[in-house]
XYZ file of C-alpha atoms in Angstrom:
709
model
C 17.353 2.054 4.331
C 18.524 4.960 6.302
C 19.339 3.371 9.609
C 21.288 5.895 11.670
C 21.582 9.559 12.363
C 25.289 9.111 11.984
C 27.375 6.625 10.094
C 24.340 4.647 9.151
C 23.102 7.340 6.839
C 25.077 5.125 4.509
C 23.696 1.685 3.774
C 26.780 -0.446 3.399
C 26.711 -2.925 0.526
C 27.223 -6.551 1.472
C 30.610 -7.982 0.800
C 30.185 -11.437 2.152
C 27.634 -13.412 0.187
C 29.144 -16.502 -1.345
C 28.525 -19.559 -3.434
C 30.330 -22.734 -2.463
C 30.979 -25.138 -5.309
C 33.219 -28.048 -6.152
C 35.685 -28.181 -9.015
C 37.665 -31.385 -9.593
C 36.996 -32.436 -6.046
C 38.389 -29.203 -4.587
C 36.144 -26.824 -2.681
C 36.376 -23.194 -3.607
C 34.675 -20.268 -1.867
C 33.723 -17.483 -4.252
C 32.977 -14.106 -2.664
C 30.183 -11.897 -3.838
C 32.613 -9.403 -5.368
C 34.154 -12.165 -7.464
C 30.680 -13.217 -8.562
C 29.874 -9.679 -9.628
C 33.039 -9.601 -11.722
C 32.272 -13.029 -13.144
C 28.800 -11.958 -14.173
C 30.326 -9.247 -16.359
C 32.148 -11.928 -18.314
C 29.858 -13.046 -21.127
C 31.346 -16.530 -21.050
C 29.784 -17.162 -17.663
C 26.218 -18.468 -17.615
C 23.723 -15.772 -16.594
C 21.787 -15.873 -13.333
C 18.426 -16.094 -15.072
C 19.568 -19.073 -17.171
C 20.275 -20.914 -13.908
C 16.628 -20.365 -12.913
C 15.276 -20.800 -16.451
C 13.546 -24.095 -15.647
C 11.716 -22.609 -12.648
C 8.371 -20.960 -13.222
C 7.990 -17.440 -11.850
C 4.914 -17.379 -9.576
C 2.222 -14.752 -10.028
C 2.401 -11.675 -7.826
C -0.478 -13.021 -5.681
C 1.398 -16.314 -5.124
C 4.486 -14.416 -3.959
C 2.472 -12.968 -1.058
C 2.057 -16.014 1.174
C 0.763 -16.289 4.718
C 3.953 -18.065 5.826
C 6.060 -15.219 4.396
C 4.240 -12.627 6.482
C 4.253 -14.817 9.592
C 8.043 -15.207 9.349
C 8.308 -11.465 8.606
C 6.348 -10.693 11.772
C 8.641 -12.835 13.949
C 11.822 -11.444 12.392
C 10.388 -7.925 12.410
C 9.911 -8.087 16.192
C 13.435 -9.486 16.634
C 15.088 -6.782 14.538
C 12.950 -4.024 16.052
C 14.356 -4.907 19.487
C 17.870 -4.816 18.055
C 17.423 -1.494 16.234
C 15.685 0.029 19.258
C 18.526 -0.954 21.572
C 21.092 0.500 19.178
C 18.977 3.652 18.787
C 18.810 4.216 22.525
C 22.489 3.528 23.222
C 24.658 5.107 20.510
C 22.500 5.602 17.420
C 24.869 3.541 15.252
C 22.836 0.964 13.344
C 24.581 -1.326 10.852
C 22.899 -2.955 7.890
C 21.066 -6.032 9.151
C 19.921 -7.179 5.703
C 22.346 -10.125 5.663
C 20.859 -11.591 8.833
C 17.289 -10.747 7.720
C 17.778 -12.526 4.392
C 19.605 -15.432 5.963
C 17.077 -16.020 8.749
C 14.129 -15.566 6.393
C 15.563 -18.200 4.075
C 16.329 -20.563 6.961
C 12.895 -20.365 8.623
C 10.821 -20.844 5.468
C 13.197 -23.468 4.036
C 12.913 -25.456 7.270
C 9.150 -25.036 7.188
C 8.793 -26.197 3.576
C 11.206 -29.105 4.055
C 9.100 -30.379 6.973
C 5.896 -30.061 4.921
C 7.564 -31.742 1.954
C 8.529 -34.746 4.081
C 4.973 -34.860 5.411
C 3.654 -34.834 1.838
C 1.492 -31.719 2.344
C 3.661 -29.060 0.671
C 1.450 -27.092 -1.724
C 3.832 -24.317 -2.784
C 7.652 -24.474 -2.903
C 9.790 -21.700 -1.429
C 10.975 -19.353 -4.190
C 13.430 -16.493 -4.352
C 10.472 -14.175 -5.034
C 8.890 -15.154 -1.714
C 12.298 -14.714 -0.050
C 12.404 -11.173 -1.477
C 8.949 -10.469 -0.059
C 10.159 -11.529 3.407
C 13.301 -9.408 3.096
C 11.271 -6.355 2.073
C 8.702 -6.795 4.830
C 11.280 -7.315 7.606
C 13.355 -4.298 6.573
C 10.211 -2.133 6.351
C 9.084 -3.273 9.813
C 12.396 -2.694 11.595
C 13.016 0.508 9.617
C 10.191 2.240 11.499
C 12.238 1.807 14.700
C 14.690 4.279 13.152
C 12.506 6.631 11.102
C 9.949 6.713 13.937
C 12.443 8.802 15.915
C 12.352 6.780 19.145
C 16.009 7.582 19.724
C 15.925 11.069 18.169
C 13.153 13.565 17.395
C 10.196 11.741 19.016
C 11.887 11.044 22.351
C 13.445 14.524 22.138
C 9.938 15.900 22.805
C 9.772 14.206 26.215
C 10.071 15.829 29.619
C 13.097 13.642 30.445
C 15.101 15.214 27.619
C 13.618 18.691 28.034
C 14.805 18.822 31.671
C 18.401 18.525 30.493
C 18.128 22.044 29.066
C 16.942 25.237 30.740
C 15.651 26.643 27.439
C 12.333 25.858 25.762
C 11.211 23.337 28.389
C 7.804 24.899 29.006
C 4.708 22.732 28.672
C 4.102 23.972 25.112
C 7.399 22.434 23.994
C 7.049 19.095 25.805
C 5.073 15.993 24.865
C 5.629 12.780 26.788
C 5.479 9.424 24.969
C 2.176 7.603 24.882
C 1.269 4.506 22.885
C -1.896 6.033 21.449
C -0.488 9.142 19.826
C 2.786 7.467 18.760
C 0.956 4.741 16.807
C -1.480 7.265 15.318
C 1.365 9.588 14.284
C 3.304 6.805 12.554
C 0.241 5.541 10.690
C -0.517 8.959 9.192
C 3.052 9.815 8.119
C 4.787 6.518 7.260
C 2.973 5.651 4.003
C 3.289 8.899 2.071
C 6.833 8.179 0.915
C 5.739 4.862 -0.596
C 3.143 6.479 -2.852
C 5.389 9.419 -3.778
C 7.939 7.354 -5.751
C 5.717 4.643 -7.271
C 5.073 6.573 -10.523
C 8.825 6.993 -11.042
C 9.919 3.399 -10.412
C 10.421 2.726 -14.133
C 12.613 5.796 -14.565
C 14.801 4.764 -11.627
C 15.212 1.066 -12.437
C 14.782 0.648 -16.219
C 15.533 3.985 -17.878
C 18.197 5.458 -15.608
C 19.521 1.999 -14.643
C 20.492 3.219 -11.185
C 22.753 0.826 -9.291
C 21.231 0.858 -5.764
C 24.239 -1.048 -4.352
C 22.438 -2.355 -1.254
C 19.402 -3.486 -3.259
C 21.650 -5.125 -5.854
C 23.721 -6.892 -3.211
C 20.565 -8.111 -1.444
C 19.324 -9.565 -4.731
C 22.608 -11.441 -5.260
C 22.331 -12.746 -1.694
C 18.796 -14.063 -2.291
C 19.648 -15.484 -5.728
C 22.618 -17.311 -4.232
C 20.471 -18.935 -1.525
C 18.254 -20.575 -4.112
C 21.022 -22.396 -5.961
C 22.083 -25.817 -4.591
C 25.545 -24.522 -3.706
C 24.208 -21.326 -2.131
C 21.671 -23.240 -0.030
C 24.444 -25.440 1.343
C 26.527 -22.434 2.358
C 23.458 -20.692 3.824
C 22.839 -23.665 6.160
C 26.415 -23.401 7.435
C 26.060 -19.644 7.921
C 22.823 -20.089 9.888
C 24.558 -22.666 12.102
C 27.370 -20.179 12.833
C 24.825 -17.425 13.499
C 22.952 -19.717 15.917
C 26.092 -20.562 17.911
C 27.053 -16.938 18.448
C 23.430 -15.927 19.052
C 23.336 -18.423 21.953
C 26.694 -17.233 23.290
C 25.681 -13.567 23.117
C 22.305 -14.180 24.767
C 23.839 -16.218 27.608
C 26.612 -13.636 28.061
C 23.977 -10.912 28.461
C 22.133 -13.096 30.971
C 25.357 -13.722 32.926
C 26.207 -10.003 33.048
C 22.746 -9.171 34.398
C 23.532 -10.882 37.740
C 26.189 -8.251 38.549
C 24.160 -5.085 37.832
C 22.272 -4.561 41.097
C 22.999 -0.809 41.299
C 24.207 2.271 39.417
C 27.694 1.872 38.006
C 27.712 -1.877 38.602
C 28.606 -4.746 36.305
C 30.982 -5.606 33.485
C 29.729 -2.635 31.476
C 31.583 -0.397 33.952
C 34.859 -2.352 33.985
C 37.783 0.159 34.135
C 39.832 -1.764 31.575
C 42.535 0.909 31.143
C 42.460 2.311 34.680
C 40.114 4.544 36.654
C 41.350 7.817 35.117
C 40.710 6.492 31.623
C 37.325 5.215 32.826
C 36.383 8.713 34.015
C 37.086 9.946 30.483
C 34.977 7.191 28.885
C 37.898 5.018 27.749
C 37.100 1.424 28.679
C 35.912 -1.855 27.184
C 32.325 -2.529 28.291
C 32.080 -6.199 27.197
C 29.205 -5.494 24.799
C 28.693 -8.355 22.347
C 26.414 -6.064 20.322
C 29.092 -3.508 19.500
C 31.779 -6.093 18.888
C 29.379 -7.501 16.282
C 28.609 -4.036 14.905
C 32.352 -3.445 14.559
C 32.690 -6.628 12.513
C 30.037 -5.364 10.070
C 30.993 -1.683 9.833
C 33.939 -0.732 7.597
C 37.319 -0.298 9.270
C 37.312 3.436 8.484
C 34.133 4.078 10.466
C 35.461 2.288 13.550
C 38.796 4.096 13.385
C 36.987 7.429 12.862
C 34.964 6.805 16.026
C 38.122 6.089 18.004
C 39.888 9.177 16.610
C 36.875 11.306 17.552
C 36.898 9.878 21.068
C 40.615 10.571 21.542
C 40.312 14.115 20.148
C 37.346 14.990 22.379
C 37.612 13.047 25.657
C 41.373 12.618 25.518
C 42.339 16.196 24.585
C 39.579 18.810 24.256
C 37.300 18.184 27.236
C 40.163 17.994 29.801
C 41.520 21.306 28.421
C 38.090 22.980 28.539
C 37.487 21.651 32.063
C 40.703 23.410 33.091
C 38.951 26.671 32.071
C 36.128 26.020 34.552
C 35.285 29.277 36.300
C 36.424 31.305 33.272
C 34.519 29.844 30.351
C 31.576 28.557 32.377
C 30.510 28.744 36.060
C 32.512 26.434 38.319
C 29.389 25.349 40.175
C 27.574 24.129 37.050
C 26.439 20.510 37.045
C 28.451 18.270 34.664
C 25.182 17.491 32.846
C 24.164 21.161 32.386
C 24.207 22.544 28.847
C 25.587 25.798 30.303
C 28.683 23.878 31.428
C 31.004 21.278 29.890
C 28.002 19.336 28.556
C 27.131 22.300 26.333
C 30.489 22.071 24.557
C 30.086 18.322 24.086
C 26.589 18.551 22.613
C 26.857 21.657 20.442
C 30.278 20.904 18.953
C 28.985 17.436 18.033
C 25.929 19.097 16.443
C 28.191 21.462 14.486
C 30.185 18.557 13.049
C 27.023 16.610 12.170
C 25.502 19.648 10.439
C 28.745 20.433 8.578
C 29.062 16.873 7.346
C 25.361 16.707 6.494
C 25.417 20.001 4.592
C 28.447 18.991 2.528
C 27.004 15.600 1.608
C 23.585 17.097 0.933
C 25.057 19.542 -1.577
C 27.307 16.857 -3.088
C 24.581 14.248 -3.510
C 22.030 16.815 -4.691
C 24.555 18.127 -7.222
C 25.280 14.633 -8.494
C 21.555 13.907 -8.625
C 20.731 16.997 -10.674
C 23.711 16.453 -12.974
C 22.749 12.794 -13.443
C 19.168 13.752 -14.318
C 20.438 16.387 -16.745
C 22.709 13.864 -18.479
C 19.931 11.280 -18.676
C 17.486 13.645 -20.348
C 20.107 15.204 -22.598
C 20.809 11.763 -24.039
C 17.151 11.031 -24.772
C 15.921 11.434 -28.307
C 14.141 14.640 -29.210
C 10.396 14.409 -28.741
C 10.492 11.565 -26.248
C 8.144 11.724 -23.300
C 8.861 11.179 -19.625
C 8.607 7.403 -19.103
C 6.203 7.391 -16.185
C 3.676 4.720 -15.256
C 2.913 1.873 -17.612
C 4.590 3.079 -20.784
C 6.979 0.470 -22.077
C 10.574 1.203 -22.977
C 11.759 0.384 -26.457
C 13.690 -2.867 -26.570
C 17.413 -2.218 -26.411
C 19.283 -4.762 -28.526
C 22.359 -4.333 -26.308
C 20.532 -5.671 -23.239
C 21.797 -8.934 -21.792
C 19.568 -11.991 -21.461
C 19.188 -11.278 -17.727
C 18.106 -7.675 -18.317
C 15.652 -8.658 -21.040
C 13.912 -11.188 -18.782
C 13.972 -8.860 -15.774
C 12.675 -5.850 -17.712
C 9.841 -7.856 -19.240
C 8.635 -9.121 -15.863
C 9.209 -5.785 -14.104
C 6.915 -4.056 -16.621
C 4.335 -6.848 -16.560
C 2.657 -6.171 -13.182
C 2.350 -2.405 -13.129
C 0.955 -0.263 -10.332
C -1.373 2.283 -11.977
C -0.184 5.870 -11.597
C -3.647 6.976 -10.496
C -3.408 4.610 -7.499
C -0.186 6.301 -6.375
C -1.555 9.824 -6.840
C -4.879 9.019 -5.186
C -3.100 7.290 -2.305
C -0.736 10.216 -1.729
C -3.482 12.850 -1.861
C -5.829 10.844 0.400
C -3.180 10.189 3.066
C -1.987 13.808 2.839
C -5.546 15.071 3.499
C -6.046 12.663 6.408
C -2.702 13.540 8.016
C -3.223 17.296 7.501
C -6.437 16.976 9.505
C -5.038 14.520 12.076
C -1.546 15.840 12.885
C -2.662 19.202 14.398
C -4.766 17.191 16.864
C -1.670 15.215 17.902
C 0.652 18.275 17.923
C -1.343 21.493 18.203
C 1.915 23.416 17.617
C 2.138 21.922 14.101
C -0.370 23.989 12.136
C -2.177 22.580 9.102
C -0.473 25.023 6.722
C 2.984 23.857 7.884
C 1.968 20.312 6.932
C 0.675 21.344 3.494
C 3.976 23.091 2.728
C 5.891 19.951 3.747
C 3.682 17.760 1.538
C 4.134 20.060 -1.452
C 7.926 19.784 -1.290
C 8.112 16.208 0.030
C 7.691 14.351 -3.320
C 10.550 16.344 -4.862
C 12.808 15.688 -1.878
C 11.751 12.018 -1.798
C 12.685 11.693 -5.470
C 16.051 13.420 -4.899
C 16.788 11.145 -1.938
C 15.782 7.999 -3.843
C 17.783 9.031 -6.901
C 20.832 9.977 -4.846
C 20.582 6.690 -2.959
C 20.623 4.869 -6.287
C 23.800 6.663 -7.305
C 25.725 6.653 -4.040
C 23.917 4.236 -1.674
C 23.672 7.224 0.665
C 20.274 8.138 2.128
C 20.013 11.675 3.508
C 16.725 11.167 5.367
C 18.016 12.551 8.679
C 19.514 15.563 6.854
C 16.150 16.391 5.289
C 14.653 15.967 8.747
C 17.091 18.504 10.204
C 16.188 20.896 7.380
C 12.538 20.619 8.463
C 13.539 21.245 12.100
C 15.145 24.583 11.278
C 12.593 25.838 8.738
C 9.350 24.883 10.510
C 10.762 25.602 13.989
C 11.852 29.112 12.985
C 8.512 29.702 11.206
C 6.518 28.682 14.292
C 8.676 30.733 16.681
C 9.476 30.230 20.341
C 6.206 31.748 21.547
C 4.115 29.138 19.733
C 5.855 25.882 20.617
C 8.404 26.136 17.811
C 10.714 23.513 19.356
C 8.011 20.854 19.364
C 6.716 21.942 15.938
C 10.237 21.575 14.499
C 10.679 18.094 15.965
C 7.269 16.962 14.690
C 8.026 18.369 11.221
C 11.315 16.479 11.298
C 9.362 13.268 11.878
C 7.006 13.933 8.974
C 9.855 14.672 6.560
C 12.110 11.826 7.703
C 9.378 9.242 7.323
C 8.526 10.366 3.797
C 12.041 10.476 2.348
C 13.275 7.398 4.241
C 10.473 5.085 3.089
C 10.786 6.436 -0.463
C 14.443 5.412 -0.759
C 13.710 2.089 0.971
C 10.999 1.236 -1.567
C 13.180 2.048 -4.572
C 15.928 -0.145 -3.113
C 13.333 -2.916 -2.811
C 12.170 -2.369 -6.401
C 15.773 -2.919 -7.490
C 15.989 -6.110 -5.437
C 12.683 -7.301 -6.900
C 13.849 -6.459 -10.411
C 16.905 -8.696 -10.005
C 15.027 -11.602 -8.383
C 11.992 -11.391 -10.721
C 9.716 -10.422 -7.834
C 6.710 -8.418 -8.999
C 6.624 -4.655 -8.275
C 3.122 -5.208 -6.930
C 4.286 -7.806 -4.410
C 7.163 -5.499 -3.411
C 4.804 -2.572 -2.895
C 2.238 -4.581 -0.921
C 4.984 -6.208 1.167
C 6.422 -2.772 1.966
C 2.976 -1.499 2.995
C 2.313 -4.524 5.232
C 5.803 -4.292 6.759
C 5.354 -0.571 7.399
C 1.971 -1.199 9.034
C 3.549 -3.860 11.259
C 6.325 -1.440 12.197
C 3.828 1.300 13.103
C 2.501 -0.985 15.856
C 5.567 -3.054 16.824
C 8.070 -0.186 17.188
C 5.971 1.954 19.582
C 5.195 -1.141 21.669
C 8.874 -2.099 21.903
C 9.826 1.495 22.779
C 7.051 1.584 25.387
C 8.519 -1.553 26.963
C 11.929 0.145 27.226
C 10.317 3.358 28.500
C 8.432 1.614 31.303
C 11.142 -0.918 32.218
C 14.128 1.462 32.441
C 13.248 4.533 34.485
C 16.518 6.321 33.686
C 15.940 6.048 29.923
C 17.372 9.137 28.218
C 19.490 10.213 31.201
C 23.178 10.826 30.324
C 25.400 8.076 31.737
C 22.554 5.558 32.026
C 22.341 2.222 30.232
C 20.143 3.795 27.532
C 21.120 7.497 27.257
C 19.361 8.067 23.868
C 22.041 10.593 22.852
C 20.394 11.767 19.657
C 17.200 12.765 21.486
C 19.113 15.573 23.214
C 20.992 16.412 20.008
C 17.788 16.775 17.970
C 16.061 18.801 20.671
C 18.964 21.211 20.876
C 19.000 21.563 17.085
C 15.364 22.606 17.356
C 16.210 25.061 20.154
C 18.970 26.552 17.982
C 16.527 26.924 15.098
C 13.985 28.720 17.285
C 16.065 30.735 19.766
C 19.431 31.165 18.060
C 22.786 30.890 19.821
C 21.960 32.569 23.134
C 21.996 29.206 24.928
C 25.664 28.473 24.199
C 28.436 28.782 26.833
C 31.398 31.143 26.332
C 33.558 30.468 23.233
C 31.330 27.524 22.340
C 29.997 29.276 19.226
C 33.551 29.941 18.013
C 34.472 26.279 18.481
C 31.244 25.265 16.706
C 32.210 27.393 13.681
C 35.671 25.819 13.648
C 34.347 22.253 13.737
C 31.515 22.995 11.305
C 33.998 24.316 8.744
C 36.460 21.560 9.678
C 33.873 18.880 8.857
C 33.280 20.465 5.446
C 37.034 20.785 4.808
C 37.761 17.153 5.754
C 35.027 15.925 3.414
C 36.343 18.146 0.619
C 39.858 16.782 1.109
C 38.530 13.211 1.095
C 36.820 13.805 -2.248
C 39.816 15.656 -3.680
C 42.487 13.030 -2.950
C 40.578 10.088 -4.448
C 39.341 6.804 -3.015
C 42.759 5.218 -2.476
C 43.924 7.975 -0.127
C 40.487 8.875 1.291
C 40.321 5.534 3.110
C 43.025 6.861 5.473
C 41.132 10.086 6.324
C 38.517 9.854 9.146
C 34.820 10.551 8.546
C 33.606 13.697 10.385
C 30.111 12.288 10.969
C 31.565 9.243 12.720
C 34.054 11.366 14.659
C 31.208 13.500 16.052
C 29.382 10.679 17.850
C 31.952 10.088 20.663
C 32.193 13.850 21.298
C 29.035 13.451 23.342
C 28.976 9.761 24.268
C 32.620 8.844 24.870
C 34.848 6.161 23.368
C 33.714 3.013 25.175
C 31.584 1.692 22.296
C 34.265 2.687 19.762
C 36.713 0.420 21.612
C 34.202 -2.448 21.350
C 33.788 -1.799 17.638
C 37.529 -1.570 17.020
C 37.905 -4.918 18.775
C 35.330 -6.333 16.348
C 37.328 -4.912 13.444
C 40.538 -6.397 14.865
C 38.931 -9.854 15.183
C 37.738 -9.710 11.579
C 41.113 -8.393 10.363
C 43.045 -11.222 12.046
C 40.492 -13.770 10.824
C 40.862 -12.440 7.287
C 44.646 -12.750 7.469
C 44.411 -16.334 8.724
C 41.652 -17.520 6.365
C 40.106 -14.900 4.093
C 37.610 -17.274 2.476
C 36.085 -18.328 5.801
C 36.134 -14.784 7.166
C 34.282 -13.522 4.093
C 31.816 -16.410 4.235
C 31.051 -16.489 7.964
C 32.084 -13.068 9.330
C 28.672 -11.419 8.774
C 26.877 -14.473 10.224
C 29.034 -14.400 13.384
C 28.551 -10.636 13.734
C 24.789 -10.954 13.255
C 24.657 -13.684 15.918
C 26.455 -11.442 18.425
C 24.116 -8.522 17.668
C 20.900 -10.569 17.665
C 21.635 -12.528 20.857
C 22.504 -9.475 22.938
C 19.678 -7.506 21.330
C 16.989 -10.073 22.088
C 18.224 -10.320 25.708
C 16.691 -6.854 26.195
C 13.236 -8.473 26.033
C 13.629 -10.763 29.110
C 15.670 -8.088 30.926
C 12.828 -5.583 30.361
C 10.264 -8.093 31.608
C 12.391 -8.769 34.722
C 12.642 -5.027 35.406
C 8.874 -4.532 34.980
C 8.248 -7.485 37.305
C 10.454 -5.968 40.005
C 13.033 -8.767 39.832
C 16.414 -7.179 40.598
C 19.922 -8.604 40.081
C 21.446 -10.089 43.260
C 25.026 -8.726 42.996
C 26.654 -5.334 42.446
C 30.163 -5.529 41.019
C 31.795 -2.105 41.309
C 35.393 -0.876 41.047
C 36.957 1.620 43.442
C 40.318 3.316 43.751
C 42.628 2.160 46.563
C 41.913 5.359 48.489
C 38.136 4.978 48.290
C 38.386 1.287 49.064
C 40.212 2.052 52.329
C 37.446 4.507 53.269
C 34.771 1.908 52.529
C 36.634 -0.717 54.587
C 36.899 1.647 57.551
C 33.214 2.476 57.300
C 32.209 -1.181 57.087
C 34.341 -2.305 60.031
C 32.647 -1.997 63.441
């Protein structure tokens, strides 16, 4: 699932799912990578032979009431977490490990209690576990693709006021629960129907890897072995400990935040001068946990970007105040230093996105060409319910999985009818929500959307890289320029971005889930229905959670606040660029944008040219761009998380691999769920009692003199 406008365009495969087993009385921890290598060895018993004695339930039996109840609870939990990450930095790690782990724990506890009571009617299976996983990811995924931290909030008056261009009433639409829920319901299901007819091509014929979907399947399969269940219980216990710590730490910090700039989050760890330039540790358990999950390279890239921008570039540009931009400009004005921060970051994001778009699209087209070139002459496109010829080279696992995957088909006419029906409804509905988005813009999007959804799903299967936000930016520029500045082009571009992002994001998510279902023997029908139910839940839960943030925190979206929503301003300014061109940029900003745009492309080209072994030492431009606008404080948190995991790995690699993701998930979940009671306290008018603030010696003397009678 595409979970970030930045580094999370990539869904990182899991590297920490283990079996724990005993050999000659000695415990051995086997990491998921070792298991994957072992499964290639034909002397090792196959996964499906382990489960051979267990009957595979029908697709209706896989869709249980308890599965959707647990999915609802976990969906709300993860929506709060994703929403908080969206509104702070926009970096969202893969939470599938914690979703799978908690789903297994809750239902296993439930069934064990019923079993002891003698009223258990249906045991907990890996297929039901897969249904929960799919539903939870679909629910929380709407918190990202819904644009609450990007295009949707970028329409608001709060964000529009930060720019002097295109902030007329025709280009502003403030959030409201009614239209947000309606918008998500009419655009979030199209992507699901667009790829259903091609599921067999993706999974069976092309045998695409889908690394995240494959890793999720191994995680779920491992839970349902005796050894895996034992390890899962230990992982849940570790997650619970750090969840409690993180939640209580958030509660403790709240007492010291009675005013602006108060609390541990504003602790000048490296001195006041470094604090002014956004270099400090803000004691965020969330981002320490995120750092433990994200690869080392991403965390280092963030820190390098922060040093390059806030440590070198911005101080140098500020020295040109009065020459490059007016000396009396507000620090938050896009005609001043803020303009350089925002637009150079946009240039790097677009350069990185363009390079990866061309690379993934090229690999996709070449892969399709190779697949069809190898097919026998006269063969037809294997769409829908046609069965593939039996390949004698298939392993026992693949034979069983292919047979069951093709058993419960989703008729092609259902997919086509569903897509056309929803497209007609949304073409009629969307212009009533956004009058700037004309019906013919929507039809053009829906004509091209299935092709782009297929390309994104196929590319995701090859590279694990979803380009949903890149396709969204493409819609911003094309539809925004078509509409023009005189007809609300900025808002039309942002709305078109939302339509496109939702289609291509859900399409790649569903194909990932089909891969997971294929490897756990979950029916494609149960996967599809679970994705639809999860998406429907998300269309209600995500707007409600965002509305809670919006009403509880009155400075939401303001730079420097607790929830600055940085990508809302970035997306809005992309739309302004698409409509009005470069007239809004300060002096020399366009030149610097060209340099960093080309630099992002060049760095990516060098990374691909030198090979994987050397590329791991070259920073990622997309990750480097994020601190250009935000600062380095969260990068320091994340690097600390990486350092903890690195030291832990050196001391005891087996335990670090086994429990690292559980500890990280506990830190993220505890701090994330604290936002719920903190929002309720803010709405109730309950304020913290203490303000802890740090002053220089000079200012402290002034305060003392003022306070003394």
